[in-house]
Coordinates of C-alpha atoms in Angstrom, one line a residue:
M284 CA 138.8 122.1 248.3
L285 CA 140.2 125.2 246.7
L286 CA 139.5 123.7 243.3
I287 CA 135.9 123.3 244.4
T288 CA 135.8 126.9 245.6
A289 CA 137.2 128.1 242.3
L290 CA 134.6 126.2 240.4
I291 CA 131.8 127.7 242.6
A292 CA 133.2 131.1 241.9
S293 CA 133.4 130.5 238.2
L294 CA 129.9 129.1 238.0
A295 CA 128.6 132.0 240.0
A296 CA 130.3 134.5 237.7
S297 CA 129.0 132.8 234.6
A298 CA 125.5 132.6 235.9
A299 CA 125.4 136.3 236.8
P300 CA 123.6 138.5 234.3
E301 CA 125.4 141.2 232.5
A302 CA 125.8 144.2 234.7
P303 CA 127.2 147.7 234.5
A304 CA 130.9 148.0 235.4
G305 CA 131.4 147.9 239.1
K306 CA 127.9 146.5 240.0
G307 CA 128.3 144.0 242.8
A308 CA 132.1 144.4 243.0
A309 CA 133.7 143.9 246.4
N310 CA 135.9 146.4 248.2
D311 CA 139.3 145.1 249.2
F312 CA 139.3 144.7 253.0
S313 CA 141.5 147.2 254.8
R314 CA 141.9 148.9 258.1
T315 CA 142.0 152.7 257.8
A316 CA 144.9 154.5 259.3
D317 CA 142.7 157.6 259.8
D318 CA 141.9 157.8 263.5
R319 CA 139.4 160.6 263.2
E320 CA 135.8 160.0 264.4
G321 CA 133.8 158.8 261.5
A322 CA 136.7 157.3 259.5
L323 CA 135.6 153.9 258.2
D324 CA 137.3 150.6 257.4
S325 CA 136.7 148.9 254.0
F326 CA 134.9 145.6 253.9
T327 CA 134.2 142.8 251.4
N328 CA 130.8 142.8 249.7
T329 CA 129.5 139.3 250.3
G330 CA 126.9 139.7 247.5
T331 CA 129.5 140.5 244.8
D332 CA 129.3 139.1 241.3
D333 CA 133.0 139.7 240.7
P334 CA 134.6 136.3 240.4
A335 CA 137.9 137.2 242.1
A336 CA 136.2 138.9 245.0
L337 CA 133.7 136.1 245.3
L338 CA 136.5 133.5 245.4
K339 CA 138.2 135.5 248.2
H340 CA 135.0 135.6 250.2
L341 CA 134.3 131.9 249.8
Q342 CA 137.9 131.0 250.6
Q343 CA 137.6 132.9 253.9
E344 CA 134.3 131.1 254.6
I345 CA 136.0 127.7 254.1
Y346 CA 138.8 128.7 256.5
V347 CA 136.2 129.7 259.2
N348 CA 134.4 126.4 258.9
Q349 CA 137.7 124.4 259.0
Q350 CA 138.6 126.2 262.2
L351 CA 135.2 125.5 263.8
A352 CA 135.7 121.8 262.9
I353 CA 139.2 121.8 264.5
L354 CA 137.9 123.3 267.7
T355 CA 135.0 120.8 267.7
Q356 CA 137.4 117.9 267.2
F357 CA 139.5 119.0 270.2
R358 CA 136.4 119.2 272.4
L359 CA 135.3 115.7 271.3
D360 CA 138.7 114.2 272.0
Y361 CA 139.6 115.9 275.3
S362 CA 136.6 117.5 276.9
D363 CA 136.8 115.0 279.8
R364 CA 140.3 116.3 280.7
I365 CA 140.7 119.8 279.2
R366 CA 138.3 122.8 279.1
L367 CA 138.7 124.9 276.0
S368 CA 137.4 128.5 275.7
T369 CA 138.2 131.3 273.2
E370 CA 138.8 134.8 274.5
Y371 CA 139.3 137.9 272.4
V372 CA 142.3 139.8 273.6
N373 CA 143.0 143.4 272.9
S374 CA 146.2 144.1 270.9
D375 CA 146.6 147.7 269.8
G376 CA 142.8 148.0 269.4
E377 CA 142.5 144.7 267.4
L378 CA 140.7 141.8 269.1
I379 CA 142.9 138.6 268.8
P380 CA 141.2 135.2 269.2
T381 CA 143.1 133.4 271.9
H382 CA 142.3 129.8 272.9
V383 CA 142.6 129.0 276.5
F384 CA 143.1 125.4 277.7
T385 CA 142.7 124.6 281.4
P386 CA 142.4 121.4 283.3
V387 CA 138.8 120.3 284.0
K388 CA 139.8 119.5 287.6
A389 CA 141.2 122.8 288.7
S390 CA 143.2 122.9 291.9
G391 CA 142.0 126.4 292.9
A392 CA 145.5 127.8 293.2
P393 CA 146.8 130.0 290.4
R394 CA 148.8 127.9 287.9
P395 CA 151.8 128.8 285.7
A396 CA 150.9 129.3 282.0
V397 CA 152.5 128.7 278.6
V398 CA 151.8 130.8 275.5
M399 CA 152.0 128.6 272.4
V400 CA 152.8 130.2 269.0
H401 CA 152.0 128.4 265.8
G402 CA 154.0 128.9 262.6
G403 CA 153.2 129.1 258.9
F404 CA 152.4 132.0 256.6
H405 CA 148.6 131.8 257.3
E406 CA 148.4 128.8 259.6
R407 CA 146.4 128.4 262.9
L408 CA 145.6 125.8 265.6
E409 CA 145.4 122.4 264.0
P410 CA 145.4 118.8 265.3
S411 CA 149.1 118.3 265.3
W412 CA 149.3 120.7 268.2
F413 CA 146.9 118.6 270.3
P414 CA 149.5 116.2 271.8
L415 CA 151.7 119.1 273.0
I416 CA 148.8 121.0 274.5
L417 CA 147.6 117.8 276.2
A418 CA 151.1 117.1 277.6
V419 CA 151.6 120.7 279.0
V420 CA 148.0 121.0 280.4
E421 CA 148.2 117.6 282.1
A422 CA 151.5 118.7 283.6
G423 CA 149.5 121.4 285.4
Y424 CA 149.8 124.4 283.2
V425 CA 147.3 126.7 281.5
V426 CA 147.9 127.0 277.8
L427 CA 147.1 130.1 275.8
F428 CA 147.1 129.8 272.0
P429 CA 146.8 133.2 270.3
E430 CA 145.6 133.3 266.7
Y431 CA 147.8 136.3 265.9
R432 CA 147.3 138.5 262.9
G433 CA 148.3 136.4 259.9
S434 CA 146.2 133.4 261.1
R435 CA 143.4 132.0 258.9
G436 CA 139.9 131.0 260.1
Y437 CA 138.9 134.3 261.6
G438 CA 138.1 136.6 258.7
D439 CA 140.0 139.3 256.9
A440 CA 141.0 141.4 259.9
I441 CA 143.0 138.6 261.4
Y442 CA 144.2 137.2 258.0
Q443 CA 146.2 140.4 257.3
N444 CA 149.9 139.7 257.9
D445 CA 153.0 141.5 259.0
Y446 CA 155.9 139.2 259.8
G447 CA 157.7 139.9 263.1
N448 CA 155.5 142.9 264.0
T449 CA 151.8 142.4 264.5
D450 CA 152.3 138.7 265.3
V451 CA 154.8 139.6 268.1
A452 CA 152.5 142.3 269.4
D453 CA 149.5 139.9 269.5
V454 CA 151.5 137.2 271.3
L455 CA 152.8 139.7 273.9
A456 CA 149.2 141.0 274.3
S457 CA 148.1 137.4 275.0
A458 CA 150.8 137.0 277.6
R459 CA 149.8 140.3 279.3
Y460 CA 146.2 139.0 279.3
A461 CA 147.3 135.7 280.9
A462 CA 148.9 137.7 283.8
T463 CA 145.5 139.3 284.6
R464 CA 143.6 136.0 285.0
P465 CA 143.0 134.8 288.5
D466 CA 143.7 131.2 287.6
I467 CA 147.2 132.1 286.4
D468 CA 150.3 133.0 288.3
G469 CA 151.3 136.1 286.4
G470 CA 154.9 135.7 287.6
R471 CA 155.2 132.3 286.0
I472 CA 154.5 132.6 282.3
G473 CA 156.5 130.7 279.6
I474 CA 156.4 130.8 275.8
L475 CA 156.9 128.1 273.1
G476 CA 156.8 128.5 269.3
Q477 CA 157.5 126.4 266.2
S478 CA 158.9 127.5 262.9
R479 CA 157.6 131.0 262.3
G480 CA 156.3 130.7 265.9
G481 CA 159.8 130.0 267.0
M482 CA 160.8 133.3 265.4
V483 CA 158.0 135.1 267.1
T484 CA 158.9 133.4 270.4
L485 CA 162.5 134.6 270.2
L486 CA 161.4 138.2 269.2
A487 CA 159.0 138.2 272.1
I488 CA 161.6 137.3 274.7
E489 CA 163.9 139.9 273.1
R490 CA 161.4 142.7 273.0
A491 CA 159.8 142.0 276.4
P492 CA 162.7 140.2 278.3
K493 CA 160.9 140.5 281.7
Q494 CA 157.6 139.0 280.5
F495 CA 158.6 135.3 280.3
K496 CA 160.3 132.9 282.8
A497 CA 161.2 130.3 280.2
A498 CA 161.0 129.8 276.4
V499 CA 161.2 126.9 274.0
D500 CA 162.1 127.4 270.3
I501 CA 161.2 124.5 268.0
V502 CA 162.8 124.6 264.4
G503 CA 162.6 128.4 264.6
L504 CA 163.3 130.8 261.8
T505 CA 166.1 133.1 263.2
D506 CA 167.4 135.0 260.2
F507 CA 164.7 136.6 257.9
V508 CA 167.4 138.0 255.5
A509 CA 168.8 134.5 255.0
Y510 CA 165.2 133.1 254.7
M511 CA 164.4 135.5 251.9
S512 CA 167.6 134.5 250.1
Y513 CA 166.6 130.9 249.4
K514 CA 162.8 131.1 249.0
P515 CA 161.5 130.9 245.4
D516 CA 160.8 134.2 243.7
Y517 CA 157.0 134.0 243.9
R518 CA 157.1 133.5 247.6
R519 CA 159.7 136.3 248.2
K520 CA 157.4 138.6 246.1
E521 CA 154.3 137.6 248.1
I522 CA 156.0 138.1 251.4
A523 CA 157.4 141.5 250.4
E524 CA 154.1 142.7 249.0
T525 CA 151.7 141.4 251.7
N526 CA 153.6 142.5 254.8
P527 CA 153.3 146.3 255.3
S528 CA 156.6 146.7 257.1
F529 CA 158.5 145.4 254.0
K530 CA 156.7 148.0 251.8
G531 CA 156.7 145.7 248.8
K532 CA 160.5 145.7 248.7
L533 CA 162.9 142.8 248.9
P534 CA 165.9 142.8 251.3
H535 CA 168.3 144.5 248.9
E536 CA 165.8 147.4 248.7
N537 CA 164.7 147.6 252.3
L538 CA 167.2 145.7 254.4
P539 CA 166.6 147.4 257.8
A540 CA 163.0 146.0 257.9
Y541 CA 164.2 142.5 257.4
I542 CA 167.1 142.9 259.9
N543 CA 164.5 144.1 262.5
V544 CA 162.5 140.9 262.4
S545 CA 165.5 138.6 262.5
P546 CA 166.0 137.4 266.1
I547 CA 169.5 136.3 265.5
N548 CA 170.5 140.0 265.6
F549 CA 169.1 140.6 269.1
V550 CA 170.1 137.6 271.2
D551 CA 171.9 139.9 273.6
K552 CA 168.5 141.1 274.8
I553 CA 167.3 137.6 276.0
E554 CA 166.9 137.0 279.7
A555 CA 164.7 133.9 279.8
P556 CA 166.3 130.4 279.7
V557 CA 165.8 129.0 276.2
L558 CA 165.4 125.3 275.2
V559 CA 166.2 124.9 271.5
L560 CA 164.8 121.8 269.6
A561 CA 165.6 121.1 265.9
T562 CA 166.6 118.4 263.5
S563 CA 169.2 117.9 260.9
G564 CA 167.7 117.4 257.4
D565 CA 165.2 120.3 257.9
K566 CA 164.5 121.4 254.3
I567 CA 162.3 124.4 255.2
V568 CA 164.3 126.1 257.9
P569 CA 167.8 124.5 257.5
H570 CA 169.5 123.9 260.8
T571 CA 172.9 125.2 259.7
I572 CA 171.4 128.6 258.7
H573 CA 169.0 129.1 261.6
T574 CA 169.2 126.9 264.7
G575 CA 173.0 126.3 264.5
R576 CA 173.7 130.0 264.4
L577 CA 171.2 130.7 267.2
V578 CA 172.9 128.2 269.5
D579 CA 176.3 129.8 268.7
A580 CA 174.9 133.2 269.5
L581 CA 173.4 132.0 272.8
K582 CA 176.7 130.6 273.8
A583 CA 178.6 133.7 272.8
N584 CA 176.3 135.9 274.8
G585 CA 176.4 133.7 277.9
K586 CA 172.7 133.0 277.8
T587 CA 171.1 130.1 279.7
H588 CA 170.0 127.5 277.3
D589 CA 169.9 123.9 276.4
V590 CA 169.7 122.3 273.0
K591 CA 168.7 119.0 271.4
I592 CA 169.3 118.5 267.7
Y593 CA 167.7 115.3 266.5
D594 CA 169.4 113.2 263.8
E595 CA 167.2 113.3 260.6
A596 CA 164.0 113.1 262.6
P597 CA 161.1 111.7 260.5
G598 CA 159.2 114.6 258.9
G599 CA 162.1 117.0 259.1
H600 CA 160.8 120.5 259.8
V601 CA 157.5 119.1 260.9
F602 CA 158.9 116.3 263.1
M603 CA 156.6 117.3 265.9
K604 CA 153.6 116.1 263.9
G605 CA 154.9 112.5 263.9
A606 CA 154.0 109.7 266.4
T607 CA 157.7 109.0 266.7
P608 CA 160.3 108.6 269.5
E609 CA 161.6 112.0 268.6
R610 CA 158.3 113.7 269.3
E611 CA 157.9 111.8 272.6
D612 CA 161.4 112.8 273.7
A613 CA 160.7 116.5 272.7
L614 CA 157.4 116.5 274.7
K615 CA 159.2 115.2 277.8
R616 CA 162.0 117.8 277.4
I617 CA 159.5 120.6 277.0
V618 CA 157.6 119.8 280.1
A619 CA 160.8 119.3 282.1
W620 CA 162.1 122.6 280.9
F621 CA 159.1 124.5 282.1
N622 CA 159.0 122.6 285.4
R623 CA 162.7 123.5 285.9
W624 CA 162.4 127.2 285.4
M625 CA 158.8 128.0 286.4
G626 CA 158.6 125.6 289.4
P627 CA 156.3 122.6 289.9
A628 CA 153.0 123.2 288.2
R629 CA 150.9 121.1 290.5

């Protein structure tokens, strides 16, 4: 699909007449840090004849349409059991799309809730999350799925990324929003995350230890310094340059920023019971570097936790996507964990 987009951009550029320099060029999207009345953000010119800017705009349009298709698919598959709405939650003045999944047959009494946090560099809700959402909602919980800053499918404002900072702030904002809803018991809110979402989950329960009653970390990234040591150069450069907190610098040039977003360094702050799920053979977030050290730190700090490390689960890092015994076992463990620490959902 990106090849098609590039071809469209190329054709559009070649078809455009010669124009003076700068005509039709797009501004780079950015939020202004100037808080004076009248200060303006910069936006993309959708009528640009600049090929690179046009490609960027068309790429965002594709992401938006993909996301609409995913939401439509969920409604087609589960509308008889689960009601899906999208709320826009305030996080430091930015409105964060947050999908709310509730049982169609509501009991009337406030329910416990689970905030689910996706992973990836610019990922979002996608069909591999459907079985987990279904299992948790059918167990009697409300599920909130924030599309934190860094997610794709919601335009430039949400696409902008800052690992371990804006993502955590947005997830905590969604949890605070959950506590205000009349259909949710604000004293029984849990959190679950996978991969980068596992990192955000751990940082959330470290930075707001009273907010959550229970947590689940699935193949979470726990040490960002280590993560940046084994990623290829192009990816390390991209992460350093596109995340404002890193200021374009690698760990050897700006180590405190990377330490600050590594949850392995702040395990002592955790109060919520944590269920840790991972697999050996993970080639993206290796177990020995991340999960294994997390479990050791939880033990050393006397934190309430449980752990299940699967043996070479099919799919490795993405084992939760597979229709396998490992995923079915994980789903049962997750529901049982929330039931144990947040009380019966029904």
